[in-house]
Short mmCIF file of C-alpha atoms and ligand atoms in Angstrom, two decimals:
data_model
loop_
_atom_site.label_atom_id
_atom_site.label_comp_id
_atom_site.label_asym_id
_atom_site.label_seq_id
_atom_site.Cartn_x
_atom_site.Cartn_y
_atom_site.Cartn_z
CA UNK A 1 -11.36 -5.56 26.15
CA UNK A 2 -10.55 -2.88 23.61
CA UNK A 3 -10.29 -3.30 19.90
CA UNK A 4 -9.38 -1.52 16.75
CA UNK A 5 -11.64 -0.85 14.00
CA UNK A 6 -11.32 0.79 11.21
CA UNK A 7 -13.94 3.93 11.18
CA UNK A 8 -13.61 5.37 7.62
CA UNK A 9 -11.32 5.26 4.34
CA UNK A 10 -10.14 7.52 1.96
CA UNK A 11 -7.27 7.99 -1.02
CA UNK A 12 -6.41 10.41 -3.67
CA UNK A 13 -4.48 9.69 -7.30
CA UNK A 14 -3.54 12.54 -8.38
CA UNK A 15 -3.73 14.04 -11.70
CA UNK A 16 -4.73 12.52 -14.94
CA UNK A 17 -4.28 8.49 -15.93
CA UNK A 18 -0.64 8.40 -17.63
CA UNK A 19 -1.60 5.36 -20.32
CA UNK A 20 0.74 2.14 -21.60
CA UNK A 21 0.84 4.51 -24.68
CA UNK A 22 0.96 7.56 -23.19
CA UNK A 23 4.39 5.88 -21.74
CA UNK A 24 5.24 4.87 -25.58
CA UNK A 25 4.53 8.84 -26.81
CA UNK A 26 6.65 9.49 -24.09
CA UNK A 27 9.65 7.76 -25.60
CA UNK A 28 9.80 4.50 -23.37
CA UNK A 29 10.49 1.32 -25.31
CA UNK A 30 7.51 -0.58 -24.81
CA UNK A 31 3.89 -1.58 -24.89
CA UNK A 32 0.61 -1.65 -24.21
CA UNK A 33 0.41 -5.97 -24.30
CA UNK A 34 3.72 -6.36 -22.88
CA UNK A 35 2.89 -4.45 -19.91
CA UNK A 36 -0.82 -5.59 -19.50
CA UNK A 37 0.22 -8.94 -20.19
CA UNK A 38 3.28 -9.11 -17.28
CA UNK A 39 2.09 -7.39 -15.14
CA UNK A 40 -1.87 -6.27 -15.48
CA UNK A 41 -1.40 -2.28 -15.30
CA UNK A 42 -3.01 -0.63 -17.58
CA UNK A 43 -2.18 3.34 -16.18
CA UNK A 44 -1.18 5.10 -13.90
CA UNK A 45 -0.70 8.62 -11.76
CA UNK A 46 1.68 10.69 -11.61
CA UNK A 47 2.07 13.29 -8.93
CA UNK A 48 2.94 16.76 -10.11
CA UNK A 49 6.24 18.06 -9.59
CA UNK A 50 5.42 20.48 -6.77
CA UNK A 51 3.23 17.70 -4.80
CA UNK A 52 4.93 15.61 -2.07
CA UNK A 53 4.08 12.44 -0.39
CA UNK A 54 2.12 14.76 2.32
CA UNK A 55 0.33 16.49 -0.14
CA UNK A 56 -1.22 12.99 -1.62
CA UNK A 57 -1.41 11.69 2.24
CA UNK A 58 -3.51 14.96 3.70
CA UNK A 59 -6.21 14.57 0.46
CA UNK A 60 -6.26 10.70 1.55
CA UNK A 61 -6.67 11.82 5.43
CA UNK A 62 -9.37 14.55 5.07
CA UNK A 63 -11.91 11.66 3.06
CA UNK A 64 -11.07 9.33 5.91
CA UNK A 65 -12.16 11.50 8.60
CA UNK A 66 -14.82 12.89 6.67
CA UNK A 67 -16.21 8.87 6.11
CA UNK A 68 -15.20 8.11 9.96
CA UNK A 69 -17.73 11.24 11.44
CA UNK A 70 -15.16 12.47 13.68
CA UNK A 71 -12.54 15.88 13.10
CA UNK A 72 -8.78 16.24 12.79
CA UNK A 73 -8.77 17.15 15.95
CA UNK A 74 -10.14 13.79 17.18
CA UNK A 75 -7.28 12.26 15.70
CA UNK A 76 -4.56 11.37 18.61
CA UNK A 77 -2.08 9.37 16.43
CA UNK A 78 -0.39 9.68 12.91
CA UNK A 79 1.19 7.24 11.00
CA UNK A 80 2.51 7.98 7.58
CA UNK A 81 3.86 4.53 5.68
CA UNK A 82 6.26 5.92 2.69
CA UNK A 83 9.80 5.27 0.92
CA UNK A 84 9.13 8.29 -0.38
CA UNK A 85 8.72 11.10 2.16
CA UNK A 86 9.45 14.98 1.44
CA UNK A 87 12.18 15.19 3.75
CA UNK A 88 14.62 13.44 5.44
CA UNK A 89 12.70 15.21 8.30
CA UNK A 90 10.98 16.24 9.43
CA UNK A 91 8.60 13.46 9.19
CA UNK A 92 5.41 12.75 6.35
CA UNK A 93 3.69 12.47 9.03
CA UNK A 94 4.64 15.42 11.36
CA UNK A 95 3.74 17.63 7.91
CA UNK A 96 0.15 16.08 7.18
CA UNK A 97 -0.73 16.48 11.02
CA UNK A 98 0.13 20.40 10.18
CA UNK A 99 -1.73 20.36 6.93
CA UNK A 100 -4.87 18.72 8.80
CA UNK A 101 -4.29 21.91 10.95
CA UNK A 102 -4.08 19.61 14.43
CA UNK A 103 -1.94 21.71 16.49
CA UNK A 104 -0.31 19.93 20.09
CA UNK A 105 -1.75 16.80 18.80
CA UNK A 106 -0.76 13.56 19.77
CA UNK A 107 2.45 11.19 18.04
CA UNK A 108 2.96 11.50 15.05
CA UNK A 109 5.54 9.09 12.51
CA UNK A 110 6.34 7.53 9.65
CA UNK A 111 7.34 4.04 9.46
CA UNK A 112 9.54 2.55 6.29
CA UNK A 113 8.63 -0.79 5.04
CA UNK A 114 8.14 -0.23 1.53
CA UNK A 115 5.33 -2.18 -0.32
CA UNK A 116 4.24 -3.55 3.19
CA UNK A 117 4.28 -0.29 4.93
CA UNK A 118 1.03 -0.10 5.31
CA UNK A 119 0.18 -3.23 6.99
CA UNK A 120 3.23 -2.51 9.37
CA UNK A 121 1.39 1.04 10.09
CA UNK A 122 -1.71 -0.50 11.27
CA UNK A 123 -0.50 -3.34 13.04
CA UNK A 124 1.30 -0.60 15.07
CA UNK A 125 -1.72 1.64 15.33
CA UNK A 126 -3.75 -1.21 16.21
CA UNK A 127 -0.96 -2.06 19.35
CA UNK A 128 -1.04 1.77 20.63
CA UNK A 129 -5.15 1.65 20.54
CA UNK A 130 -4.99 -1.97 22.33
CA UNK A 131 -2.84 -0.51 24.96
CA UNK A 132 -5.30 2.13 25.90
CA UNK A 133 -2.42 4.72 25.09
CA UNK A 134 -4.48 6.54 22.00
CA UNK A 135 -7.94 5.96 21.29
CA UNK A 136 -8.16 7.38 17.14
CA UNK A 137 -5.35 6.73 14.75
CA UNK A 138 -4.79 7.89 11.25
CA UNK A 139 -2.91 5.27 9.35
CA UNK A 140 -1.55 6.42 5.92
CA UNK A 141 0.44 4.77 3.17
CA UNK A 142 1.37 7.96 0.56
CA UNK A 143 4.23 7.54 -2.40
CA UNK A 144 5.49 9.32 -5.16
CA UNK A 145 7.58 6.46 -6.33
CA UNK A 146 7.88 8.52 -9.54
CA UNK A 147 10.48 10.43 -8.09
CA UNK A 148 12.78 7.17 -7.50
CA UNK A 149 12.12 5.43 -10.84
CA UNK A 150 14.85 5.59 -13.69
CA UNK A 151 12.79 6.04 -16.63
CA UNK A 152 14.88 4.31 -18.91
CA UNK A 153 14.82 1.21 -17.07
CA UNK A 154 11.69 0.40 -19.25
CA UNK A 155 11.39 -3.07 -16.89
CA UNK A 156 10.57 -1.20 -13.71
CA UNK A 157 9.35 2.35 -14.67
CA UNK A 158 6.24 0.84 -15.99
CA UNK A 159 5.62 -0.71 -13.12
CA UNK A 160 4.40 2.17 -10.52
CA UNK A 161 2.71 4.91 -9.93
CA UNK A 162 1.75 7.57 -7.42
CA UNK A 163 -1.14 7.74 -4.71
CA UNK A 164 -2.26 7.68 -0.95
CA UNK A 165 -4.84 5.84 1.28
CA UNK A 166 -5.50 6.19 4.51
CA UNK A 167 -7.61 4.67 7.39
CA UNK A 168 -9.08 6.10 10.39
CA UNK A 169 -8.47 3.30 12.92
CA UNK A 170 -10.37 3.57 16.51
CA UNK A 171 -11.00 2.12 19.91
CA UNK A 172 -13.81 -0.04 20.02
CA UNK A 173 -15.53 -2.79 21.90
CA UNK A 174 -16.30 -4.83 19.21
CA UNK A 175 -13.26 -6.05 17.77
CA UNK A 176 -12.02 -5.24 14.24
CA UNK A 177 -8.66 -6.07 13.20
CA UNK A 178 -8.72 -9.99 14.99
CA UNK A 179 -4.91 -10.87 13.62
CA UNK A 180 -1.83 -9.34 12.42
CA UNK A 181 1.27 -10.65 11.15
CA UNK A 182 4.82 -8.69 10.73
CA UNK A 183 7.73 -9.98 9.11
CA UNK A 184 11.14 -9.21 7.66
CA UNK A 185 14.04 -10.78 6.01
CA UNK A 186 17.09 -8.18 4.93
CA UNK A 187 19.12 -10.91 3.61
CA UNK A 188 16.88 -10.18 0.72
CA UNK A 189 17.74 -6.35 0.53
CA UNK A 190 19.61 -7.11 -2.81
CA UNK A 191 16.66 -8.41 -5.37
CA UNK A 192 14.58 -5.12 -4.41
CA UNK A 193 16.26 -1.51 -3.29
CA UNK A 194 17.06 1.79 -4.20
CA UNK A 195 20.96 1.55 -2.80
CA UNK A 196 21.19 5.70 -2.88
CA UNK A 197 21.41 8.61 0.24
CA UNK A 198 22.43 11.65 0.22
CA UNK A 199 25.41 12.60 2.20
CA UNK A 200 26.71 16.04 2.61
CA UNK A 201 24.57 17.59 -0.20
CA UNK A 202 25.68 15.56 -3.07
CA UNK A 203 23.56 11.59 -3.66
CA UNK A 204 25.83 8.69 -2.35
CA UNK A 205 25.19 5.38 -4.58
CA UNK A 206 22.27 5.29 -7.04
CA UNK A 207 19.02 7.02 -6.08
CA UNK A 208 16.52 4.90 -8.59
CA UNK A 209 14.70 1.48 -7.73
CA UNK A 210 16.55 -1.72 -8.92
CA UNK A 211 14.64 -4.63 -9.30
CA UNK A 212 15.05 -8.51 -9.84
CA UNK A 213 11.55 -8.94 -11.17
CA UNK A 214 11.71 -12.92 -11.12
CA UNK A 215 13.41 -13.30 -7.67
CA UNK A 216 10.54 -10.82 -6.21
CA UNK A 217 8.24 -12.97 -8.16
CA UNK A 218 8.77 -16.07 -6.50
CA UNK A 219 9.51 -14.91 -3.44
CA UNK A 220 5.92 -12.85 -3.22
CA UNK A 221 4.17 -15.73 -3.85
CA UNK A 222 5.93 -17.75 -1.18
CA UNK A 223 5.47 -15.17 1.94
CA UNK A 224 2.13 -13.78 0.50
CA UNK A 225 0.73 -16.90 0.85
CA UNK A 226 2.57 -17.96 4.04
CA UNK A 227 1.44 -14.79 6.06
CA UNK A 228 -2.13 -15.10 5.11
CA UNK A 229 -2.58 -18.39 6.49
CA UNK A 230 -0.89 -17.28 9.48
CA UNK A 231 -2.69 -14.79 10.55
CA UNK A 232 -6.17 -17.51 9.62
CA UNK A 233 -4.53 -19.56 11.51
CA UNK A 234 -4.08 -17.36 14.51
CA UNK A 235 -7.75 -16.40 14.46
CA UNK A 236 -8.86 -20.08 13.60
CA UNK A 237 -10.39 -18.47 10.45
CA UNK A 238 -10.92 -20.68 7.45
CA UNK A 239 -9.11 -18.94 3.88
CA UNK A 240 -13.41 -19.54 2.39
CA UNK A 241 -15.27 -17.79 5.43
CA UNK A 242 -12.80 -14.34 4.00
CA UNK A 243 -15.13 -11.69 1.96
CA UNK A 244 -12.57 -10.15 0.51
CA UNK A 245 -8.73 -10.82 -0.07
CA UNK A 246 -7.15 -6.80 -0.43
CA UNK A 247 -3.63 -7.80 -1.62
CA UNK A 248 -0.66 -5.38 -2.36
CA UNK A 249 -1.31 -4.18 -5.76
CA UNK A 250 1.52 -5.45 -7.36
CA UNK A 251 1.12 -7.29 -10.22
CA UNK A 252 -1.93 -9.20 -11.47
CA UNK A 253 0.01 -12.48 -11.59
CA UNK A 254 1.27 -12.21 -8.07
CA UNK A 255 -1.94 -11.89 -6.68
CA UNK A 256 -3.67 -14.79 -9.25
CA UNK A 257 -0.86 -16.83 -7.71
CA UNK A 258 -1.52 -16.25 -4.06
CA UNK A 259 -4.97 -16.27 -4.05
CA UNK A 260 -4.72 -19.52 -5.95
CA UNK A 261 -2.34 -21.12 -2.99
CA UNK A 262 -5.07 -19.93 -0.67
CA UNK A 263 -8.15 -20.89 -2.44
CA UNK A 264 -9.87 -18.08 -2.68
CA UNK A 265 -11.32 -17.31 -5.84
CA UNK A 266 -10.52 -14.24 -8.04
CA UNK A 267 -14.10 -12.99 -7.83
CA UNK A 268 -13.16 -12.46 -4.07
CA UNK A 269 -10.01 -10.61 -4.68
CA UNK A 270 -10.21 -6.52 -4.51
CA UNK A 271 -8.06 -5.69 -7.74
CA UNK A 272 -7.33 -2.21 -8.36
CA UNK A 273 -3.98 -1.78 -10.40
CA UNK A 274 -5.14 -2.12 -13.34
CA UNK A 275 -5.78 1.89 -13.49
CA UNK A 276 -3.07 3.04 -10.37
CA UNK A 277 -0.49 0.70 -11.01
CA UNK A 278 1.81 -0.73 -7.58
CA UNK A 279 2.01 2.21 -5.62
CA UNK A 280 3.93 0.74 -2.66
CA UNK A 281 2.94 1.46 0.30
CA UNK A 282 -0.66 3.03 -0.41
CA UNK A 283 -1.74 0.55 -2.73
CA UNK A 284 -3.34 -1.59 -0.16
CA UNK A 285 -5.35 1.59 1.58
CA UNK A 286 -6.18 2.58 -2.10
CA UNK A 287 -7.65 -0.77 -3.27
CA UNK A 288 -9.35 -1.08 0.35
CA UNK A 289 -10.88 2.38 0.00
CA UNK A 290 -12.06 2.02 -3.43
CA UNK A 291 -14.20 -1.46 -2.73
CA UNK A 292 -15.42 0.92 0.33
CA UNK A 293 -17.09 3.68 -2.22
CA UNK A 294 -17.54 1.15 -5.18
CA UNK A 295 -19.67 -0.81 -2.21
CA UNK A 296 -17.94 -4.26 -3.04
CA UNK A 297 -17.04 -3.91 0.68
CA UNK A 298 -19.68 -3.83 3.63
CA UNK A 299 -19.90 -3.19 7.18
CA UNK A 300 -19.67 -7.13 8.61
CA UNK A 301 -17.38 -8.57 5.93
CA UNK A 302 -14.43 -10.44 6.75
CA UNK A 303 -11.20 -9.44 5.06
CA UNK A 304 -7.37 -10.12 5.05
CA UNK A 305 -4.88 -7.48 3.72
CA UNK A 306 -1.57 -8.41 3.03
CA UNK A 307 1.68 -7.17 1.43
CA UNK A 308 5.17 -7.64 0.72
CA UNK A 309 7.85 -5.15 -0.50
CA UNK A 310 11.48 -4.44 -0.43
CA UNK A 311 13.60 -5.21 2.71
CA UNK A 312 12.10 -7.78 2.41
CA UNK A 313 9.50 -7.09 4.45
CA UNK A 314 5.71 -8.90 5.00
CA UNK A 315 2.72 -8.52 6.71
CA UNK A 316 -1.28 -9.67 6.81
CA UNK A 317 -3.76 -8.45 8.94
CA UNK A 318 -7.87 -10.13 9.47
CA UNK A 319 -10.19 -7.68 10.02
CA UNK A 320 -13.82 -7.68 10.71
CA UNK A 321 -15.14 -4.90 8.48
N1 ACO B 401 8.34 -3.42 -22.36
C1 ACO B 401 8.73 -4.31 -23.30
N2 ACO B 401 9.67 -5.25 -23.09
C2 ACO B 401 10.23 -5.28 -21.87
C3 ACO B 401 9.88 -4.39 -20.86
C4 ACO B 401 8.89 -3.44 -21.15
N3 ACO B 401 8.46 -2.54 -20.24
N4 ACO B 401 10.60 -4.67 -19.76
C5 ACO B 401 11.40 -5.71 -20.07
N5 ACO B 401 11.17 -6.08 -21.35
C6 ACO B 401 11.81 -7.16 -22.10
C7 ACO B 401 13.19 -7.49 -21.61
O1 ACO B 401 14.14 -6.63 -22.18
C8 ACO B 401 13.34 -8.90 -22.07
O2 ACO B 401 13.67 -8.88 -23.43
P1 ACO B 401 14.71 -9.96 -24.07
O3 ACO B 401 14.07 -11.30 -23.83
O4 ACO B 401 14.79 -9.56 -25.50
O5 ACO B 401 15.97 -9.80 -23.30
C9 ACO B 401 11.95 -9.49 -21.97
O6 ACO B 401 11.05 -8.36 -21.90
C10 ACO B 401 11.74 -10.34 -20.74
O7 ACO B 401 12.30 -9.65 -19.62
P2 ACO B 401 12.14 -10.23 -18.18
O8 ACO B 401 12.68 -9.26 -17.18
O9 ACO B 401 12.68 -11.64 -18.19
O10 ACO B 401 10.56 -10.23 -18.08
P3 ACO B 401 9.64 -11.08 -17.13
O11 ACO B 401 8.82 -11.99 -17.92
O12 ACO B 401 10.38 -11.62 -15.94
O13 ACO B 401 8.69 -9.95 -16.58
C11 ACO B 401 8.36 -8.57 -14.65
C12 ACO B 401 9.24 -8.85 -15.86
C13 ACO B 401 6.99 -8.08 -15.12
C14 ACO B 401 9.02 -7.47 -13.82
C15 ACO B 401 8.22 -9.89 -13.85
O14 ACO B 401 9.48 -10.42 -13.53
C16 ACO B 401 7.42 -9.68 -12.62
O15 ACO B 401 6.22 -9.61 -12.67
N6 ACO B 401 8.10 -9.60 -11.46
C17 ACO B 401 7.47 -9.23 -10.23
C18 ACO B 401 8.03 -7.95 -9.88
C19 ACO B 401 7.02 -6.97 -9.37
O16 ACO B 401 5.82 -7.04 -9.56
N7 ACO B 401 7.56 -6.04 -8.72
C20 ACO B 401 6.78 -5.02 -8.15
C21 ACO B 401 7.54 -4.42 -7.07
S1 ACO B 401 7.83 -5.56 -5.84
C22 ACO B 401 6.65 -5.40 -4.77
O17 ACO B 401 5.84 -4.55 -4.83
C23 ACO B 401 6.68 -6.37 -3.74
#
């Protein structure tokens, strides 16, 4: 039987911590308690102007290889997760296999599932390695949501930030990821979007995020919760035999909630966006990467990552660490 496992993590914020305040100095009506009090972010990063979603995903790639032992050139499959790619193509991911400097390497794609991008990416990873079709896959969630925020919307610009994580994801006998669960409801598309293209060079609709904060509120807490005990279930994995919950890094309240409808207790709950903020689609990979270095998380613990995000879209996965 083959497995996936995941090999080695990385990420990359870049630039300097942007503060609550420093958001005030910048003119934005708000606050330091308002915002750590709704939604537990205390800063965040913002990518420099000239710095891409590829950029942020190839710094996140390069420290998962290096922690996985192997070479870019080991790598056989890329998946990028983003909203936010450079182009409309080619894709992320075809440009971080080129910045890695794999040449005739194997597929390469990004997949678009917003907040829960990067639990889609691995669950498809995880399907190609099963197959037997690809036996080492990078799997990357990168954003620069700051490029899609309106920044005087002071109710959702204070909400995200910018980042990457990746995983290096590979063929094993011992088996690593032991569930996954996809899901997706568009009926939903409404409460969370950014209803914008661009259509013969001018922007069609409005390019910036849009955001019912209480109707993604509730309805977080719902699937979040949901999807977790499906993929226990599908394992026959009690919710207290789990090391480590990894949520999307969302909102402090979202994730008290959930873990609360699971029973698992905050002290076994990776929480991370306090200093990066919800950066979509990497947040997961970021949090998972940083209980990695910060040694929280060991080789042998059991862990569920989960995440929900626009579409709506929702996914968990139980992995053997
Ligand atoms: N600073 C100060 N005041 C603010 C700010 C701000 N940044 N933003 C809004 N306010 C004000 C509003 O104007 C309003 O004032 P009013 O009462 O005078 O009209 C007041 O705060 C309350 O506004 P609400 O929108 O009702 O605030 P709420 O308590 O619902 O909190 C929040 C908003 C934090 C967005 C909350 O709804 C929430 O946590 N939603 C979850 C959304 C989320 O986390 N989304 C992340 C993306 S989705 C994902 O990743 C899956």
């Amino acid at each position: 039987m083959i497995y996936a496992r995941i090999a080695g993590t990385g990420s990359f914020l870049p630039g300097e911590p942007v503060s609550n305040d420093d958001l005030v100095k910048r003119g934005i009506d708000t606050s330091d308690e308002w915002i750590v009090s709704r939604s537990g972010i205390r800063s965040r990063h913002l990518a420099a102007a000239d710095m891409g979603a590829s950029d942020l995903a190839r710094v996140a790639a390069e420290r998962a290889i290096e922690a996985a032992g192997c070479e870019p050139e080991d790598i056989d499959l890329i998946i990028v997760a983003t909203s936010t790619p450079d182009y409309i193509f080619p894709s992320t991911a075809a440009l971080v296999q080129s910045k890695l400097g794999i040449r005739n390497g194997g597929a390469a794609f990004d997949v678009q599932a917003v907040c829960s991008g990067f639990i889609y990416a691995l669950s498809v990873a995880e399907k190609f390695i099963r197959s037997g079709s690809n036996k080492r896959a990078l799997v990357i969630g990168a954003e620069v949501f700051s490029r899609i925020l309106d920044w005087s919307d002071r109710g959702t610009c204070v909400l995200f930030g910018d980042g990457a994580g990746a995983v290096v994801l590979e063929a094993s006998e011992r088996p690593g990821i032991l569930a996954s669960a996809l899901h997706a409801d568009g009926s939903h598309h409404p409460i969370l979007c950014v209803p914008g293209g661009v259509a013969s060079g001018q922007v069609i609709g409005d390019p910036f995020l849009r955001m019912d904060g209480q109707a993604v509120f509730k309805f977080a807490v719902k699937v979040l919760g949901d999807v977790a005990n499906e993929v226990l279930d599908a394992a026959g994995v009690q919710a207290s035999s789990i090391d480590w919950l990894i949520p999307h890094q969302a909102n402090i309240r979202i994730i008290q909630a959930t873990a609360k409808r699971l029973g698992v207790p905050m002290e076994r709950v990776v929480t991370t966006l306090d200093h990066h903020g919800n950066t979509s689609a990497a947040s997961i990979p970021l949090a998972l990467d940083e209980a990695v270095r910060t040694r929280l998380l060991r080789p042998g613990h059991r862990i569920v990552l989960e995440g929900v995000g626009g579409g709506f879209t929702w996914g968990a996965a139980l992995i053997d660490f």
